[in-house]
Short mmCIF file of C-alpha atoms and ligand atoms in Angstrom, two decimals:
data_model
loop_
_atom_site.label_atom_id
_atom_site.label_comp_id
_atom_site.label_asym_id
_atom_site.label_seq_id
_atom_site.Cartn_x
_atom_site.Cartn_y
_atom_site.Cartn_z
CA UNK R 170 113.62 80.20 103.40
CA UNK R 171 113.12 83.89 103.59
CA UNK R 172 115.57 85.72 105.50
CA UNK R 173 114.59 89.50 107.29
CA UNK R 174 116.54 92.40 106.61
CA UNK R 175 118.63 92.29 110.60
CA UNK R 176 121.66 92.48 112.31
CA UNK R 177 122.00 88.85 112.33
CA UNK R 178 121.45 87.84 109.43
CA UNK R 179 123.61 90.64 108.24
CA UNK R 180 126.44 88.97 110.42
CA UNK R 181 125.56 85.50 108.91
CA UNK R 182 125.38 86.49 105.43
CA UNK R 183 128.67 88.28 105.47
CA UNK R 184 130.28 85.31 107.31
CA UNK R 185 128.91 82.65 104.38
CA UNK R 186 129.60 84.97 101.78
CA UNK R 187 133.13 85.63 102.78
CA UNK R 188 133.08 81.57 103.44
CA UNK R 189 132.31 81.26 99.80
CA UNK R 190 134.43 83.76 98.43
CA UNK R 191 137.55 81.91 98.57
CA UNK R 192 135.54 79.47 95.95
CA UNK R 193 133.42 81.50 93.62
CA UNK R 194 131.48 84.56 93.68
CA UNK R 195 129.62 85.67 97.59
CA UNK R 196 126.78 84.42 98.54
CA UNK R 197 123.86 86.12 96.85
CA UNK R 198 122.26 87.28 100.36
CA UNK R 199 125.65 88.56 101.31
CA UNK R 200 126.02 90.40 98.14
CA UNK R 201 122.55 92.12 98.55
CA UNK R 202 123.42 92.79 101.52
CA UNK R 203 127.01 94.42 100.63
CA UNK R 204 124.87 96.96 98.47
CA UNK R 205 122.30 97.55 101.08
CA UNK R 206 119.28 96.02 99.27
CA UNK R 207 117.22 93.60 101.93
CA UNK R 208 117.22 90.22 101.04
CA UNK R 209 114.37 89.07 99.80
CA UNK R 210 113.79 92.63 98.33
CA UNK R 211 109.61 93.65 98.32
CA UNK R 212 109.64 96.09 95.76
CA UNK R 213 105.93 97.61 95.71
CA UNK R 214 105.05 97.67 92.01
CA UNK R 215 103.54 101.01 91.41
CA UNK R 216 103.35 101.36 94.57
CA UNK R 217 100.85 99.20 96.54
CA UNK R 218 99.04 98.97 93.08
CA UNK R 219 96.54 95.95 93.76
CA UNK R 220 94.69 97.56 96.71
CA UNK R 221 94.94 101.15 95.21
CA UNK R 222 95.45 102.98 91.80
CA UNK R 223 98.90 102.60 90.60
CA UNK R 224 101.62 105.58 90.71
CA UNK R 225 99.34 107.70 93.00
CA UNK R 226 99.54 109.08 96.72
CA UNK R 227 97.32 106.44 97.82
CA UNK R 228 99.50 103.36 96.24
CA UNK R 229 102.76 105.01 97.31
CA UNK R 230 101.81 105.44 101.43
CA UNK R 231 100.10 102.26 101.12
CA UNK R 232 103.57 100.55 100.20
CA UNK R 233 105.07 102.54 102.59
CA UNK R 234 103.15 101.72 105.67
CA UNK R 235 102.85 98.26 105.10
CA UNK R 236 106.78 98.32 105.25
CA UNK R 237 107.79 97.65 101.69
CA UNK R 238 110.99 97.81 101.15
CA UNK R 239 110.96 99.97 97.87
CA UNK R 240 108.27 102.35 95.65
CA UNK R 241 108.52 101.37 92.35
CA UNK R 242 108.04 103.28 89.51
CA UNK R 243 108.13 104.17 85.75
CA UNK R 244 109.46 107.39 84.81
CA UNK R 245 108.81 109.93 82.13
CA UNK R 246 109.53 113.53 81.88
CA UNK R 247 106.29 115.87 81.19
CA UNK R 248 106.61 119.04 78.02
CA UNK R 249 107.64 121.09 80.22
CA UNK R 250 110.52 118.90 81.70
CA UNK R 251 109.02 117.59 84.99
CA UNK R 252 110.01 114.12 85.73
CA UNK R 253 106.74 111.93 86.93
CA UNK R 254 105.59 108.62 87.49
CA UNK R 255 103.20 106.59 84.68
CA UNK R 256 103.47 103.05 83.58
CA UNK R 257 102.01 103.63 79.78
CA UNK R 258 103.00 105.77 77.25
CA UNK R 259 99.36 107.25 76.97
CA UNK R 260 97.19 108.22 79.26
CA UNK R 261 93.72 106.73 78.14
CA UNK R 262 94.21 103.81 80.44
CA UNK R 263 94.37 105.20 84.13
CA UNK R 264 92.79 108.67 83.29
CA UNK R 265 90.41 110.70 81.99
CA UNK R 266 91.82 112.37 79.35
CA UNK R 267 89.67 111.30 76.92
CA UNK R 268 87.20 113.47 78.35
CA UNK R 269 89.33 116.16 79.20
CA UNK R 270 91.35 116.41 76.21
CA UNK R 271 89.45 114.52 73.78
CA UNK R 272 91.36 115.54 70.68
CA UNK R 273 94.65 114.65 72.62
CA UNK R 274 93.55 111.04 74.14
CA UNK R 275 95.79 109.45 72.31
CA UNK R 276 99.06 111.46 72.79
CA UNK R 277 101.79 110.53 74.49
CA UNK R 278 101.84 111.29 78.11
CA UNK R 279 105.00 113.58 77.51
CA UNK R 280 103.28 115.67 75.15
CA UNK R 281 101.27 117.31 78.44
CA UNK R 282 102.92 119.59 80.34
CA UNK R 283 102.98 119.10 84.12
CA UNK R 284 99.69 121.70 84.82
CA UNK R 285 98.19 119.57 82.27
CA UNK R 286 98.76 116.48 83.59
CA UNK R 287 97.35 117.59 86.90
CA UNK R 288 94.18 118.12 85.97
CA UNK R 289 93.81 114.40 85.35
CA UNK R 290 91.93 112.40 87.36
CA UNK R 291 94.01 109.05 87.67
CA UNK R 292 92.17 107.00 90.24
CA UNK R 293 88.59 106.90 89.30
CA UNK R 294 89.46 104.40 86.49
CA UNK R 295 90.18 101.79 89.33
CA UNK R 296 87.22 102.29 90.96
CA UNK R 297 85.32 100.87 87.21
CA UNK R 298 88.33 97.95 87.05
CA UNK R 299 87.91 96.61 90.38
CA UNK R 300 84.67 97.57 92.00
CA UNK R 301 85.84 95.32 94.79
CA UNK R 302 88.26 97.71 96.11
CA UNK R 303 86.91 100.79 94.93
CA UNK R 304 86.94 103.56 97.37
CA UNK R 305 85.16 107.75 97.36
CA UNK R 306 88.70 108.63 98.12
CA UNK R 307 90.26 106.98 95.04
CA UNK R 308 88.29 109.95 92.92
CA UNK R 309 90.48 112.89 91.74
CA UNK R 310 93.89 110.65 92.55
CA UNK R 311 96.53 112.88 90.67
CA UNK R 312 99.66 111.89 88.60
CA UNK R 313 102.70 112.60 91.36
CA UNK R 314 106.08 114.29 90.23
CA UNK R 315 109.40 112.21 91.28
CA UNK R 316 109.54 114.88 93.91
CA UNK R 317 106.08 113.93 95.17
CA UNK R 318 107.06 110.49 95.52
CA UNK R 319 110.20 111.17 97.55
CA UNK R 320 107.95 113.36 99.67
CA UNK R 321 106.16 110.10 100.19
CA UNK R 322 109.72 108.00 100.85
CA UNK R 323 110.70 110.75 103.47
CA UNK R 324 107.57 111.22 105.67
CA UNK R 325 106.89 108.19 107.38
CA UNK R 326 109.54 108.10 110.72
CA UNK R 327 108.48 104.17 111.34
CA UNK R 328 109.65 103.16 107.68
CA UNK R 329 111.65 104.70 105.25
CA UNK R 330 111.60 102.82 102.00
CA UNK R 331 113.95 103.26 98.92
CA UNK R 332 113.12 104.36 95.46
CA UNK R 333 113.07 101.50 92.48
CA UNK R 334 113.22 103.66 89.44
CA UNK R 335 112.88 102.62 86.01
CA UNK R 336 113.71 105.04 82.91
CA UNK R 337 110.73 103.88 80.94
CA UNK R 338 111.13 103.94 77.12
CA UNK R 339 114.05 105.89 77.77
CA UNK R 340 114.98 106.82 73.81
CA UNK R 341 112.08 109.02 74.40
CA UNK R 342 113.37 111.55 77.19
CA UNK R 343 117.02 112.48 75.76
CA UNK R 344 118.82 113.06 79.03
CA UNK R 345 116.45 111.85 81.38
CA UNK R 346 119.08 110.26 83.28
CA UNK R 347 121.21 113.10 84.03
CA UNK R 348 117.56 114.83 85.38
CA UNK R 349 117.20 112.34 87.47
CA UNK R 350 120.64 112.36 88.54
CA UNK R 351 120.44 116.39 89.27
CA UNK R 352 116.83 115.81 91.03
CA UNK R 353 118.02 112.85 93.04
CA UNK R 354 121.20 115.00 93.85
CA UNK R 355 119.17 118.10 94.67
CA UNK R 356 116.62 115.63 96.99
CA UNK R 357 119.62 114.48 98.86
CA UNK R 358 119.32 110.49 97.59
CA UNK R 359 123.12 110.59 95.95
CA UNK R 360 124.80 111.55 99.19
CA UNK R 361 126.55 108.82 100.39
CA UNK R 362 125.32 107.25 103.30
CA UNK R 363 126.41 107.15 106.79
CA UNK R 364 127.09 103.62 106.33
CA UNK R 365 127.22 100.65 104.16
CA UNK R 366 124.08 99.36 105.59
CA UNK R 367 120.86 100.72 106.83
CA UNK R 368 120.24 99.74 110.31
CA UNK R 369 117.11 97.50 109.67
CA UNK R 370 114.54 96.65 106.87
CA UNK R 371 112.43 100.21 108.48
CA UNK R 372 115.49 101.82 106.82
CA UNK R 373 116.54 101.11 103.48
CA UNK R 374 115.54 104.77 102.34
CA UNK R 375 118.55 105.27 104.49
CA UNK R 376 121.12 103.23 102.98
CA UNK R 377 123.33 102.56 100.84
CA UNK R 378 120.65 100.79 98.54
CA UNK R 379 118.38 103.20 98.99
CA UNK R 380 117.80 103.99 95.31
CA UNK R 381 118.04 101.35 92.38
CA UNK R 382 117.92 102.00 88.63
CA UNK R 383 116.06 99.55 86.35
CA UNK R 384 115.81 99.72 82.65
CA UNK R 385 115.34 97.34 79.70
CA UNK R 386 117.10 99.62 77.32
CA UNK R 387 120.88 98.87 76.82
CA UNK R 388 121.84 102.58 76.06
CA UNK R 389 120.06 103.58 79.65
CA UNK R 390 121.74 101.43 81.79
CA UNK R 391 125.33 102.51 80.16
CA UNK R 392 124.15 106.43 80.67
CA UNK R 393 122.57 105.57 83.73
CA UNK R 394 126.11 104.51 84.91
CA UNK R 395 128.00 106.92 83.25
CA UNK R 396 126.02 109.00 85.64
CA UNK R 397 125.50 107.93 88.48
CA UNK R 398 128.62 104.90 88.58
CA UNK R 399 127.72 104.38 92.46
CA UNK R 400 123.78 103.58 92.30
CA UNK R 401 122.48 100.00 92.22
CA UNK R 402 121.24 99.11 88.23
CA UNK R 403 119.36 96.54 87.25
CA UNK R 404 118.64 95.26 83.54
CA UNK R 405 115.57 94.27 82.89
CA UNK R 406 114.93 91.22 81.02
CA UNK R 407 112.85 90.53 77.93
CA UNK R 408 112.03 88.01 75.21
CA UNK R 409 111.23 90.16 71.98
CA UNK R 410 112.13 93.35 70.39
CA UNK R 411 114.68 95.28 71.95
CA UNK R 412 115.08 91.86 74.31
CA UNK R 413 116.46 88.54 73.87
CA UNK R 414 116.15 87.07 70.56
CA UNK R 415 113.23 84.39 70.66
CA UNK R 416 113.33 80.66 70.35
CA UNK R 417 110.67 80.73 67.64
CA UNK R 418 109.46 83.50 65.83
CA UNK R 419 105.77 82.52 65.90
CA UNK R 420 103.68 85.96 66.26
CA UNK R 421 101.06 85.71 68.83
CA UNK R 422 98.62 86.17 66.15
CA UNK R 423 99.89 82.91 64.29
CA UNK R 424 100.47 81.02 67.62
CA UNK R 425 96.72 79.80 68.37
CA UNK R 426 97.18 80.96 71.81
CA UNK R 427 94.12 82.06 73.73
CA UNK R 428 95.91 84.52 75.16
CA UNK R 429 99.30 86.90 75.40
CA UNK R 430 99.60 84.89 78.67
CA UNK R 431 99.80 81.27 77.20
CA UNK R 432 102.01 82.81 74.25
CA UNK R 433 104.47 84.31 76.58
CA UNK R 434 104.68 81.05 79.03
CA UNK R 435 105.45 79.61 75.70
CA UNK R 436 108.28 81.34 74.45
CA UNK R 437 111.68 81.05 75.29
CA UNK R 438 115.40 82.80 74.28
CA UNK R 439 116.57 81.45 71.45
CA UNK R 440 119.44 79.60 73.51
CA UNK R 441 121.27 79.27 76.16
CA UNK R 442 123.95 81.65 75.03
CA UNK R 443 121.46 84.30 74.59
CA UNK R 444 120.47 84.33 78.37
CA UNK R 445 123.79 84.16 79.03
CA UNK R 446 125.16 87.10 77.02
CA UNK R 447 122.34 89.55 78.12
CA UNK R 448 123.40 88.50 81.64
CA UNK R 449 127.26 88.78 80.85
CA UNK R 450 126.25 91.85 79.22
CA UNK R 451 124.51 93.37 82.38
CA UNK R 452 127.49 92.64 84.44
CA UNK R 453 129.85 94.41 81.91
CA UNK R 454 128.05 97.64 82.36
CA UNK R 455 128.23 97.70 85.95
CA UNK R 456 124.56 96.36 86.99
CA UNK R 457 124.49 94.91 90.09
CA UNK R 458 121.74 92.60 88.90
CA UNK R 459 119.01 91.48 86.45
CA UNK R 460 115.26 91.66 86.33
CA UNK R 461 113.65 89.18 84.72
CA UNK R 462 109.77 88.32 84.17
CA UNK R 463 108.10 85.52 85.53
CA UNK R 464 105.05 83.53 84.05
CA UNK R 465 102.36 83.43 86.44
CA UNK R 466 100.61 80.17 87.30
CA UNK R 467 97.32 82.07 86.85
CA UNK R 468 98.17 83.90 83.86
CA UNK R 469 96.87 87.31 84.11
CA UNK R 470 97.96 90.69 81.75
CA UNK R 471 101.22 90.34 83.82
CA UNK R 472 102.50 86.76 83.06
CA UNK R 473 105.16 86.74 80.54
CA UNK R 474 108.41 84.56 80.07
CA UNK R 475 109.79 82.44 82.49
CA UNK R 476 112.75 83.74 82.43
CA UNK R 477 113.66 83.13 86.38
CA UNK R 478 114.34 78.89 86.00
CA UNK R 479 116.88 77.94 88.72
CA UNK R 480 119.52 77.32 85.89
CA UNK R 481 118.97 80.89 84.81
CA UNK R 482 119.10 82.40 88.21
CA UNK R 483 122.33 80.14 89.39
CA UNK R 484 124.20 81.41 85.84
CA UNK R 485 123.17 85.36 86.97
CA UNK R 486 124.15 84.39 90.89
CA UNK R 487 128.14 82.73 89.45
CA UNK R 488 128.51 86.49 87.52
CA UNK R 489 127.95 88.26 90.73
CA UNK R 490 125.04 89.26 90.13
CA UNK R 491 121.22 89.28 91.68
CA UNK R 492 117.97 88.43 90.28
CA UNK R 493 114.71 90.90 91.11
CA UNK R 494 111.29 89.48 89.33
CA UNK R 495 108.83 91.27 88.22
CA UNK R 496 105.64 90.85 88.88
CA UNK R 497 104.19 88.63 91.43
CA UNK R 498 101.09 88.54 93.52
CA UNK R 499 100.51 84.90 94.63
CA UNK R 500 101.80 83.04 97.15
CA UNK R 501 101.91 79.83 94.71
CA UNK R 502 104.30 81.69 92.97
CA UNK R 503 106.26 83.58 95.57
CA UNK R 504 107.39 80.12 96.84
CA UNK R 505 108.41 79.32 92.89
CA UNK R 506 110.01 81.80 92.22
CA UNK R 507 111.96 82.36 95.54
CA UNK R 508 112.34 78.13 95.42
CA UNK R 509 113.84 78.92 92.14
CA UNK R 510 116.51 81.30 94.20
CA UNK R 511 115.41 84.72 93.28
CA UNK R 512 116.85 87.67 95.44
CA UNK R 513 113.83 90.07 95.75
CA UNK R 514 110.42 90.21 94.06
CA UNK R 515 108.47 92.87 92.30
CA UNK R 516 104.74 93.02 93.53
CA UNK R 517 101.58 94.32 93.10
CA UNK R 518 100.59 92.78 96.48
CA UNK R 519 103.27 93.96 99.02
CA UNK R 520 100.98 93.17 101.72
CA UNK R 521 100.89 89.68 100.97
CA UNK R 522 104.26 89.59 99.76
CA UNK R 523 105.52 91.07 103.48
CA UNK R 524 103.36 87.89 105.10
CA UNK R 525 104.67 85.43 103.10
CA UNK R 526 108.37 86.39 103.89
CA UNK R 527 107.58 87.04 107.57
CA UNK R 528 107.39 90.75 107.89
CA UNK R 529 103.85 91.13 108.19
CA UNK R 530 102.51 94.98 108.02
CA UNK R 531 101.67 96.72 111.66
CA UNK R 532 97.68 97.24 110.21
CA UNK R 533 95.79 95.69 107.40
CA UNK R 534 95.22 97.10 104.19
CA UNK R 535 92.06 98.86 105.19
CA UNK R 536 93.48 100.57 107.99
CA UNK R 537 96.72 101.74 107.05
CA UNK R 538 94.48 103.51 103.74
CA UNK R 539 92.45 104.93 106.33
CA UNK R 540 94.66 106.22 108.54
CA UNK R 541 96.01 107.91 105.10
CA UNK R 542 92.78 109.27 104.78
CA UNK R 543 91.19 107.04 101.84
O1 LIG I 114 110.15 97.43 86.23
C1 LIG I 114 109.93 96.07 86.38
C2 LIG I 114 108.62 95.81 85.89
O2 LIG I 114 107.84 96.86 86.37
C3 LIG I 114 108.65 95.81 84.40
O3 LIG I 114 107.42 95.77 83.91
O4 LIG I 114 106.01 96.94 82.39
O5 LIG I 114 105.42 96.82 84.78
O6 LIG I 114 107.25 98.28 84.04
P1 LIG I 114 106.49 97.03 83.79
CA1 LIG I 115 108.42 99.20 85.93
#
């Protein structure tokens, strides 16, 4: 059952956790709750990405207003050494940089520098994807800076959500952590807070969870805490290169699958010790947690390994440690997923999410983008 974010379920949690303690590790609830991260965690995907173009303004105040309780993001550092959010390594996907820098189209997106980047328009490409929810307003969307999106965090007094930061494809920036450290230092989001907790789930921007690190890449998460030793970190989890070392090595090409979806729900680590070790290994390095990917019961471009099965998520809960999926949209697989004891859920849908685990949003959709003015 999904607990809210409050003062009594803080009390309850802390009571069975302690009530546990004497026998094994706390209660998972009570050990979100001991690093300030709600419990069940909505972590807004690139932002509120399924009603509105992911990583911009519009996505971000979207997930804010609805009451999210983190903006997720992927982060990359621009030429010019701005740090920004972008899911792919290229731009041709949500851009148009093919037309506005057709001989660079297929450059990465950290061989722009930040001027360049802002020329880009990065929301009309939604508006051709999903015609559904297209909107004018979505038209000239920009690419936002890290500081942008803390902008964002800061400036709605009702809810202050936290910051869910991944170091994507890290071994590209050299140093990006400490940059982030410095900016999140400089922004005020290192200072310790006033207390353990923040006062409700309209405050977790507030406290002491109010940033977390993610990152598949080993060497991140051990400079990530070399850095920053007192932030939240979560590994990500992964089936493949870089990742857990497969069951079967059958390519996706030689699998007869009709799609990466099918191959992915397919595929599994190569053992038991394998889960276990990137787990143990997770815990060594001082993450508070692991993120692991789901496979969706309607497939989709964002099913992959099942890597949340309750024997998977009980091992991760004995080390200590919590379990944050990414990425799910359906209810069908909210309940499996937080049946199969996860501890917070990575969305593209935090508006649904928030409904399912009883904190519905003060407006719909619709009216919380138009009172943004989209
Ligand atoms: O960061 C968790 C989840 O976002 C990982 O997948 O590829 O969407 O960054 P991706
Ligand atoms: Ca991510």
């Amino acid at each position: 059952m999904p607990a809210t974010f409050t003062k009594s379920a803080l009390m309850l949690s802390l009571m069975l956790g302690l009530g546990q303690a004497q026998a094994a590790s706390p209660s998972p609830t009570a050990l979100a709750v001991s690093q300030g991260i709600p419990h069940p965690a909505v972590i807004a995907h690139r932002g509120a990405s399924f009603d509105a173009p992911e990583s911009t303004a519009a996505a971000y105040k979207l997930a804010r207003d609805l009451g999210a309780d983190y903006l997720e993001m992927d982060l990359q550092r621009s030429k010019d050494g701005v740090l920004f959010a972008l899911h792919d390594n290229n731009l041709q996907r949500t851009t148009d940089v093919a037309s506005k820098f057709p001989e660079r189209k297929d450059s990465p997106a950290n061989a722009f520098t930040m001027a360049e980047l802002k020329t880009l328009d990065a929301g009309s490409w939604f508006n051709q994807a999903h015609p559904d929810r297209a909107r004018p307003s979505y038209v000239g969307l920009k690419i936002l800076t890290l500081d942008e999106i803390i902008d964002i965090a800061q400036s709605n007094p009702q809810h202050k959500p936290g910051l869910y930061i991944e170091t994507k494809e890290p071994k590209q920036f050299p140093g990006i952590e400490h940059d982030l450290k410095e900016k999140l230092q400089d922004r005020g989001w290192l200072s310790p807070a006033g207390s353990k907790l923040a006062k409700s789930d309209l405050a977790v921007g507030q406290g002491k969870g109010k940033v977390v690190l993610q990152t598949f890449e080993k060497s991140s998460l051990e400079l990530l805490q070399k850095e920053m030793p007192k932030v939240p970190k979560i590994l990500l989890l992964w089936i493949g290169e870089g990742g857990m070392q497969p069951k079967s090595d059958v390519t996706f090409a030689n699998s007869g699958e009709k799609d990466k979806a099918a191959y992915y729900a397919k595929q599994e680590p190569k053992d038991k010790a394998e889960f276990e070790q990137w787990v143990s290994y997770a815990k060594t390095q001082g993450a508070i947690g692991t993120g692991p990917s789901a496979a969706l019961t309607n497939g989709g471009d964002q099913s992959y390994f099942d890597l949340v099965q309750p024997w998977m998520n009980q091992f991760t809960h004995d080390q200590g440690l919590l379990v944050h999926v990414y990425t799910i949209d359906e209810p069908v697989d909210f309940k499996k997923v937080l049946d199969s004891g996860v501890d917070g859920i990575f969305t593209n849908r935090a508006s649904e999410l928030l409904k399912y685990v009883k904190r519905p949003a003060s407006g719909s959709v619709s009216q919380l983008l138009e009172a943004n003015g989209y």
